[in-house]
Amino acid sequence: MQQKEKTSTPLAGYSYTLDEGQLLEEGQRNDTMTINMGPQHPSTHGVLRLVLTIEGETVIKAVPDIGFLHTGIEKTAEVKSYHQALVLTDRMDYLAPLNNNLGYSLAVERLLGIDDEINDKIKYTRVILAELQRIASHLVWLGTSALDLGAQSVFLYCFREREMILDIFELISGVRMMTSYICPGGLQAELPKGFEAKVREFLKAFPPRLQEYHDLLSNNQLWLERTRNIGILTQEDALAYGASGPTLRGSGVVWDIRKVFPYSGYEKFDFDIPVGSTGDVYDRYMVRMLEMEESRKIIEQALEGLPEGPYRVQNKKVTPPPKWQITGSMEALIHHFKLFTEGYRPPQGEVFVRTEAPKGELGFYMVSDGGPKPYRMHVRGASFANLQVLPRMVEGTFLSDVVAAIGSIDIVLGEVDR
């Protein structure tokens, strides 16, 4: 009997392979089909390939396939000085570069032993920027995941508010996204005039806009049908797979690094940790929506208590001399030259620092051999760990629900393929 050939046909971002001659053990015909969703599919939110085995419209098995965007950030950092490696962190979760900067800077400062020298002005400014970045990241998540499910106007509204935040980043650094403004030892520059007014303008405009998103989606019957009891992740699975951030809290686990292991002065601020109960797509949606409101509260408190002070530590081994000294002192010029050509040298040792990034727990493990470059840098990316739970969410559900589940995890492939 002549064996039938396998066929492979691309279809709107999908491709499938079907062996019509394949038989089940019981001698019945196998009606399953293996398809590729991605890596070019727009709803995979990056170059993610999902190998899906489906029977009709039901997903029987899902296997995430990563590595299409591998940038070698961790290894590249080992041939750069500590200051040069900072810009690499912007490119991991490129929707939350300031949160990456903060985690990296805290790790380097602990290696240098100067973490106790960071003043309240630096801490409060970092908190303001990190929470603004969290809101901006959540706005991209909301707009894109809503667009995946057919809510087109929400995408435009979310980017309207995000532009206001990027205007603030441009004001302080001249750059809208990859600012590298938070750096080891403090900040890249003094906060400019108009910073506080610009932030308060956003804080005033944002609450009614956030309510607008709730009015459009939270009780929308179509939205509820696409998100309620879809992509359920139990507490047990969330903990077993190492999920974190809104993906973990959506399953009812109260865990936020800002509360459990406070850093950068977060213990001084009053805010709540939103959690879900069912662990479905809707719970993860609501957790992020409520988080944006909590971030706004934190920013208001930090602005009210923002003290005066230098924007960098007064440690000559880390901080370059001011320009007025360079023009009149040969020693200051030499110090500046050596600091930027050779870099500072942390003592031998290793550290692990964790922070609460928008996607979840972001950890930096760094090893110093006493030289001017990291001996080893490893990043615990939240998107990488959270992506592991996707098969648990989608197996047994419909193919159309895979799109909703991916959006609810809020992955960024730059953080997955490091």
Coordinates of C-alpha atoms in Angstrom, one line a residue:
M1 CA 0.0 0.0 0.0
Q2 CA 1.4 3.3 -1.0
Q3 CA 2.0 5.7 1.9
K4 CA 0.5 9.2 1.7
E5 CA 2.9 12.1 1.8
K6 CA 2.9 14.7 4.5
T7 CA 1.6 18.1 3.6
S8 CA 2.7 21.5 5.0
T9 CA 0.7 24.7 4.1
P10 CA 1.2 28.2 5.5
L11 CA -2.0 29.9 6.6
A12 CA -2.3 33.4 8.2
G13 CA 0.8 33.0 10.4
Y14 CA 0.1 29.3 11.0
S15 CA 1.6 26.2 9.3
Y16 CA 0.4 22.7 9.8
T17 CA 1.7 19.2 9.2
L18 CA -0.7 16.3 8.9
D19 CA 0.1 12.7 8.3
E20 CA -3.1 11.3 6.9
G21 CA -1.8 7.7 7.1
Q22 CA -1.0 7.9 10.8
L23 CA -3.1 5.5 12.9
L24 CA -4.0 5.3 16.6
E25 CA -3.0 2.3 18.7
E26 CA -6.6 1.2 18.7
G27 CA -6.6 1.1 14.9
Q28 CA -8.7 4.2 14.5
R29 CA -7.8 7.2 12.4
N30 CA -5.8 9.9 14.2
D31 CA -7.6 13.3 13.8
T32 CA -4.8 15.3 15.5
M33 CA -2.8 17.9 13.7
T34 CA 0.5 19.6 14.6
I35 CA 0.7 23.3 13.8
N36 CA 3.3 26.0 14.3
M37 CA 2.0 29.2 15.8
G38 CA 4.7 31.7 15.3
P39 CA 7.5 32.8 15.3
Q40 CA 6.1 35.3 12.9
H41 CA 2.6 35.3 14.3
P42 CA 1.6 38.8 15.7
S43 CA -0.2 37.4 18.7
T44 CA 2.8 35.6 20.1
H45 CA 4.1 39.0 21.1
G46 CA 7.6 38.4 19.6
V47 CA 9.5 35.7 17.9
L48 CA 8.0 32.9 20.0
R49 CA 7.2 29.6 18.3
L50 CA 4.5 27.4 19.7
V51 CA 4.2 23.8 18.5
L52 CA 0.6 23.0 19.0
T53 CA -1.0 19.6 18.7
I54 CA -4.7 20.1 18.1
E55 CA -7.8 17.9 17.6
G56 CA -10.4 20.0 15.9
E57 CA -10.2 23.3 17.7
T58 CA -8.9 21.8 21.0
V59 CA -5.3 22.1 22.0
I60 CA -4.0 18.7 23.1
K61 CA -0.4 19.7 23.6
A62 CA 1.6 22.9 23.6
V63 CA 5.4 23.2 23.4
P64 CA 7.0 26.7 23.5
D65 CA 10.1 26.9 21.3
I66 CA 12.4 29.9 22.1
G67 CA 15.8 31.1 21.0
F68 CA 14.9 33.0 17.8
L69 CA 16.0 36.4 19.4
H70 CA 19.1 35.3 21.3
T71 CA 21.2 38.3 21.9
G72 CA 23.9 37.0 24.3
I73 CA 23.4 39.9 26.7
E74 CA 24.7 38.1 29.7
K75 CA 27.9 37.0 28.0
T76 CA 28.4 40.3 26.3
A77 CA 28.3 42.0 29.7
E78 CA 31.3 40.0 30.8
V79 CA 33.6 41.8 28.3
K80 CA 32.3 45.2 29.1
S81 CA 33.0 47.5 32.1
Y82 CA 30.3 47.7 34.7
H83 CA 29.2 51.1 33.4
Q84 CA 29.2 49.9 29.8
A85 CA 27.1 46.8 30.6
L86 CA 24.4 49.0 32.0
V87 CA 23.1 49.8 28.5
L88 CA 22.7 46.1 27.7
T89 CA 20.1 45.8 30.4
D90 CA 17.8 48.2 28.6
R91 CA 17.5 45.7 25.8
M92 CA 16.2 42.8 27.9
D93 CA 12.7 43.7 28.8
Y94 CA 12.7 46.6 26.4
L95 CA 9.2 47.7 27.6
A96 CA 10.6 48.3 31.1
P97 CA 14.3 49.4 30.7
L98 CA 14.4 51.5 33.8
N99 CA 13.3 48.6 36.0
N100 CA 16.2 46.6 34.4
N101 CA 18.5 49.5 35.1
L102 CA 17.4 49.5 38.8
G103 CA 18.0 45.8 39.4
Y104 CA 21.4 46.0 37.7
S105 CA 22.5 49.1 39.6
L106 CA 21.4 47.6 43.0
A107 CA 23.5 44.5 42.3
V108 CA 26.6 46.5 41.3
E109 CA 26.2 48.8 44.3
R110 CA 26.1 45.9 46.6
L111 CA 29.3 44.4 44.9
L112 CA 31.0 47.8 45.5
G113 CA 29.8 48.0 49.1
I114 CA 28.2 51.4 48.5
D115 CA 24.5 50.4 48.9
D116 CA 24.4 52.2 52.2
E117 CA 25.6 55.4 50.7
I118 CA 22.6 55.8 48.4
N119 CA 20.6 58.8 49.7
D120 CA 16.9 59.3 49.9
K121 CA 16.7 61.6 46.9
I122 CA 18.2 58.9 44.7
K123 CA 16.0 56.2 46.2
Y124 CA 12.8 58.2 45.8
T125 CA 13.6 59.3 42.2
R126 CA 14.3 55.6 41.3
V127 CA 10.9 54.6 42.8
I128 CA 9.1 57.3 40.8
L129 CA 10.8 56.3 37.6
A130 CA 10.3 52.5 38.2
E131 CA 6.6 53.0 38.9
L132 CA 6.1 55.2 35.9
Q133 CA 7.8 52.5 33.8
R134 CA 5.5 49.9 35.4
I135 CA 2.5 51.8 34.3
A136 CA 4.0 52.3 30.8
S137 CA 4.7 48.6 30.5
H138 CA 1.2 47.6 31.7
L139 CA -0.3 50.0 29.2
V140 CA 1.5 48.3 26.3
W141 CA 0.3 44.9 27.7
L142 CA -3.3 46.2 28.0
G143 CA -3.4 47.7 24.5
T144 CA -1.8 44.7 22.7
S145 CA -3.7 42.0 24.6
A146 CA -7.0 43.8 24.0
L147 CA -6.1 44.1 20.4
D148 CA -5.5 40.4 20.2
L149 CA -9.1 39.8 21.3
G150 CA -10.6 42.4 19.0
A151 CA -10.7 45.6 21.1
Q152 CA -9.0 47.9 18.7
S153 CA -9.7 51.3 20.2
V154 CA -8.2 50.4 23.6
F155 CA -4.8 50.0 21.9
L156 CA -4.9 53.6 20.7
Y157 CA -6.0 54.9 24.1
C158 CA -3.3 53.1 26.0
F159 CA -0.6 54.5 23.8
R160 CA -2.0 57.9 24.3
E161 CA -1.2 57.7 28.0
R162 CA 2.1 55.9 27.5
E163 CA 3.3 58.8 25.4
M164 CA 2.9 61.1 28.4
I165 CA 5.2 58.9 30.4
L166 CA 7.8 58.7 27.6
D167 CA 7.7 62.5 27.4
I168 CA 8.9 62.5 31.1
F169 CA 11.7 60.1 30.3
E170 CA 12.7 62.2 27.3
L171 CA 12.8 65.3 29.6
I172 CA 15.2 63.7 32.1
S173 CA 17.5 61.9 29.7
G174 CA 16.9 63.0 26.1
V175 CA 15.8 59.5 25.3
R176 CA 12.3 58.1 25.2
M177 CA 12.9 54.4 25.9
M178 CA 16.5 53.1 26.4
T179 CA 17.4 55.9 28.9
S180 CA 20.0 54.1 31.1
Y181 CA 19.1 57.0 33.5
I182 CA 19.3 54.8 36.7
C183 CA 23.0 53.8 37.0
P184 CA 25.3 52.3 39.6
G185 CA 26.0 55.0 42.2
G186 CA 22.9 57.0 41.6
L187 CA 21.4 58.8 38.5
Q188 CA 23.0 59.9 35.2
A189 CA 22.1 63.5 35.7
E190 CA 20.3 66.0 38.0
L191 CA 16.5 66.1 37.6
P192 CA 15.6 68.9 35.2
K193 CA 13.3 71.8 36.0
G194 CA 9.8 70.9 35.2
F195 CA 10.1 67.2 36.1
E196 CA 7.8 67.4 39.1
A197 CA 5.2 69.4 37.2
K198 CA 5.3 67.0 34.3
V199 CA 4.8 64.0 36.6
R200 CA 1.9 65.7 38.4
E201 CA 0.3 66.5 35.1
F202 CA 0.3 62.7 34.3
L203 CA -1.0 61.8 37.7
K204 CA -3.9 64.1 37.3
A205 CA -4.8 62.9 33.9
F206 CA -4.4 59.2 34.4
P207 CA -7.2 58.2 36.9
P208 CA -10.1 59.1 34.5
R209 CA -8.3 57.4 31.7
L210 CA -7.9 54.3 33.7
Q211 CA -11.6 54.3 34.5
E212 CA -12.2 54.7 30.8
Y213 CA -10.4 51.3 30.3
H214 CA -12.5 49.7 33.0
D215 CA -15.7 51.1 31.3
L216 CA -14.6 49.7 28.0
L217 CA -13.5 46.2 29.1
S218 CA -14.1 45.2 32.7
N219 CA -17.8 44.5 32.4
N220 CA -17.9 44.1 28.6
Q221 CA -19.8 40.8 27.8
L222 CA -17.5 40.0 24.9
W223 CA -14.4 40.6 27.0
L224 CA -15.8 38.4 29.9
E225 CA -16.5 35.6 27.5
R226 CA -13.0 35.7 26.1
T227 CA -11.2 35.9 29.5
R228 CA -13.4 34.3 32.3
N229 CA -12.4 30.7 33.1
I230 CA -9.9 30.8 30.2
G231 CA -6.2 29.9 30.7
I232 CA -6.6 28.9 34.3
L233 CA -3.4 28.6 36.4
T234 CA -3.8 27.0 39.8
Q235 CA -1.8 28.2 42.8
E236 CA 0.0 24.9 43.0
D237 CA 1.1 25.1 39.3
A238 CA 2.1 28.7 39.6
L239 CA 4.4 28.0 42.6
A240 CA 5.8 24.8 41.1
Y241 CA 6.7 26.4 37.8
G242 CA 8.3 29.5 39.5
A243 CA 5.9 32.0 38.2
S244 CA 6.0 35.5 39.6
G245 CA 4.5 39.0 39.2
P246 CA 0.9 39.4 38.1
T247 CA 1.0 35.9 36.6
L248 CA 1.5 34.5 40.2
R249 CA -0.7 37.0 42.0
G250 CA -3.5 36.3 39.5
S251 CA -3.6 32.8 41.0
G252 CA -4.2 34.2 44.5
V253 CA -0.6 34.1 45.8
V254 CA 0.3 37.3 47.8
W255 CA 3.9 37.8 46.8
D256 CA 5.5 41.0 45.8
I257 CA 9.3 41.6 46.2
R258 CA 8.6 45.3 47.0
K259 CA 6.9 44.1 50.2
V260 CA 8.7 40.8 51.0
F261 CA 12.3 42.1 50.3
P262 CA 12.0 45.9 50.2
Y263 CA 14.6 47.8 48.2
S264 CA 15.2 51.5 47.3
G265 CA 12.9 52.7 50.1
Y266 CA 9.7 50.8 49.2
E267 CA 9.1 50.0 52.8
K268 CA 8.3 53.7 53.4
F269 CA 5.4 53.7 51.0
D270 CA 1.8 52.6 51.6
F271 CA 0.4 50.4 48.8
D272 CA -1.7 47.2 48.4
I273 CA -0.9 44.0 46.5
P274 CA -3.8 43.1 44.2
V275 CA -4.4 39.3 43.9
G276 CA -6.9 37.2 41.9
S277 CA -8.9 34.1 43.0
T278 CA -9.5 31.9 40.0
G279 CA -6.2 32.3 38.1
D280 CA -7.8 32.9 34.8
V281 CA -7.0 35.5 32.1
Y282 CA -9.5 37.9 33.6
D283 CA -7.9 37.7 37.1
R284 CA -4.5 38.5 35.6
Y285 CA -6.1 41.4 33.6
M286 CA -7.6 42.8 36.8
V287 CA -4.4 42.4 38.8
R288 CA -2.5 44.6 36.3
M289 CA -5.3 47.1 36.1
L290 CA -5.3 47.5 39.9
E291 CA -1.5 47.6 40.0
M292 CA -1.5 50.7 37.8
E293 CA -3.6 52.5 40.4
E294 CA -1.3 51.3 43.2
S295 CA 1.7 52.6 41.2
R296 CA 0.1 55.9 40.9
K297 CA -0.3 56.1 44.7
I298 CA 3.4 55.2 45.2
I299 CA 4.5 57.9 42.8
E300 CA 2.3 60.5 44.6
Q301 CA 3.9 59.6 47.9
A302 CA 7.4 59.6 46.5
L303 CA 6.8 63.1 45.0
E304 CA 5.5 64.5 48.3
G305 CA 8.6 63.2 50.2
L306 CA 11.2 63.8 47.5
P307 CA 14.2 65.4 49.4
E308 CA 17.0 67.6 48.2
G309 CA 20.5 66.1 47.8
P310 CA 23.2 65.0 45.3
Y311 CA 22.1 62.8 42.5
R312 CA 25.1 60.5 42.9
V313 CA 27.1 59.1 45.8
Q314 CA 30.0 61.1 46.9
N315 CA 32.5 58.3 46.4
K316 CA 35.4 59.2 44.2
K317 CA 36.0 55.6 43.3
V318 CA 32.7 55.4 41.6
T319 CA 31.6 59.0 40.8
P320 CA 33.5 61.1 38.2
P321 CA 34.6 64.6 39.4
P322 CA 32.4 67.5 38.4
K323 CA 33.3 69.3 35.2
W324 CA 34.5 72.5 37.0
Q325 CA 37.2 70.4 38.7
I326 CA 38.3 68.8 35.5
T327 CA 39.0 72.1 33.8
G328 CA 41.3 73.2 36.7
S329 CA 42.8 70.1 38.1
M330 CA 45.2 67.6 36.4
E331 CA 44.4 65.0 39.1
A332 CA 40.7 65.3 38.5
L333 CA 41.2 65.0 34.7
I334 CA 43.3 61.8 35.2
H335 CA 40.7 60.4 37.6
H336 CA 37.9 61.1 35.1
F337 CA 40.0 59.5 32.2
K338 CA 40.8 56.3 34.2
L339 CA 37.3 55.9 35.5
F340 CA 35.8 55.9 32.0
T341 CA 38.6 54.0 30.2
E342 CA 39.2 51.3 32.9
G343 CA 36.2 51.5 35.1
Y344 CA 35.8 50.9 38.8
R345 CA 36.9 47.6 40.4
P346 CA 34.6 46.0 42.9
P347 CA 36.2 43.6 45.4
Q348 CA 36.0 39.9 44.9
G349 CA 32.6 38.5 45.7
E350 CA 29.2 37.5 44.5
V351 CA 25.7 39.0 44.9
F352 CA 22.1 38.2 44.0
V353 CA 19.6 41.0 44.0
R354 CA 15.9 40.7 43.2
T355 CA 13.4 43.4 42.3
E356 CA 9.8 43.5 41.3
A357 CA 9.7 44.3 37.6
P358 CA 6.4 44.8 35.7
K359 CA 6.6 41.2 34.4
G360 CA 7.5 39.7 37.8
E361 CA 10.6 38.9 39.8
L362 CA 13.8 40.2 38.1
G363 CA 17.0 38.9 39.6
F364 CA 20.7 39.7 38.9
Y365 CA 23.4 37.3 40.0
M366 CA 26.9 38.9 39.6
V367 CA 30.4 37.7 40.4
S368 CA 33.4 39.9 40.7
D369 CA 37.0 38.7 40.5
G370 CA 38.3 42.1 41.5
G371 CA 38.6 43.3 37.9
P372 CA 36.9 46.1 36.0
K373 CA 34.5 43.8 34.2
P374 CA 31.9 41.3 35.6
Y375 CA 33.4 37.8 35.9
R376 CA 29.9 36.4 35.6
M377 CA 26.4 38.0 35.1
H378 CA 23.2 35.9 35.1
V379 CA 19.7 37.3 34.9
R380 CA 16.6 35.7 36.3
G381 CA 14.1 37.0 33.8
A382 CA 10.4 36.9 34.8
S383 CA 9.2 36.4 31.2
F384 CA 11.4 33.3 30.9
A385 CA 10.0 31.6 34.0
N386 CA 6.4 32.7 33.4
L387 CA 6.5 31.3 29.8
Q388 CA 6.9 27.8 31.3
V389 CA 3.3 27.8 32.6
L390 CA 1.8 28.4 29.1
P391 CA 1.2 24.7 28.4
R392 CA -0.6 24.3 31.7
M393 CA -2.9 27.1 30.7
V394 CA -3.8 26.2 27.2
E395 CA -3.8 22.4 27.0
G396 CA -7.5 21.3 26.9
T397 CA -8.7 24.7 25.7
F398 CA -9.6 26.0 22.3
L399 CA -7.1 27.3 19.8
S400 CA -8.5 30.8 20.0
D401 CA -7.9 30.8 23.7
V402 CA -4.1 30.4 23.2
V403 CA -3.9 34.0 22.1
A404 CA -5.7 35.2 25.2
A405 CA -3.4 33.1 27.4
I406 CA -0.2 34.4 25.8
G407 CA -1.3 38.0 26.2
S408 CA -2.2 37.4 29.9
I409 CA 1.3 36.3 30.7
D410 CA 2.8 39.5 29.2
I411 CA 6.0 38.1 27.9
V412 CA 8.8 40.1 26.2
L413 CA 11.1 37.9 24.1
G414 CA 14.1 40.1 24.8
E415 CA 13.9 39.0 28.4
V416 CA 13.4 35.3 27.4
D417 CA 16.2 35.0 24.9
R418 CA 19.1 36.7 26.7

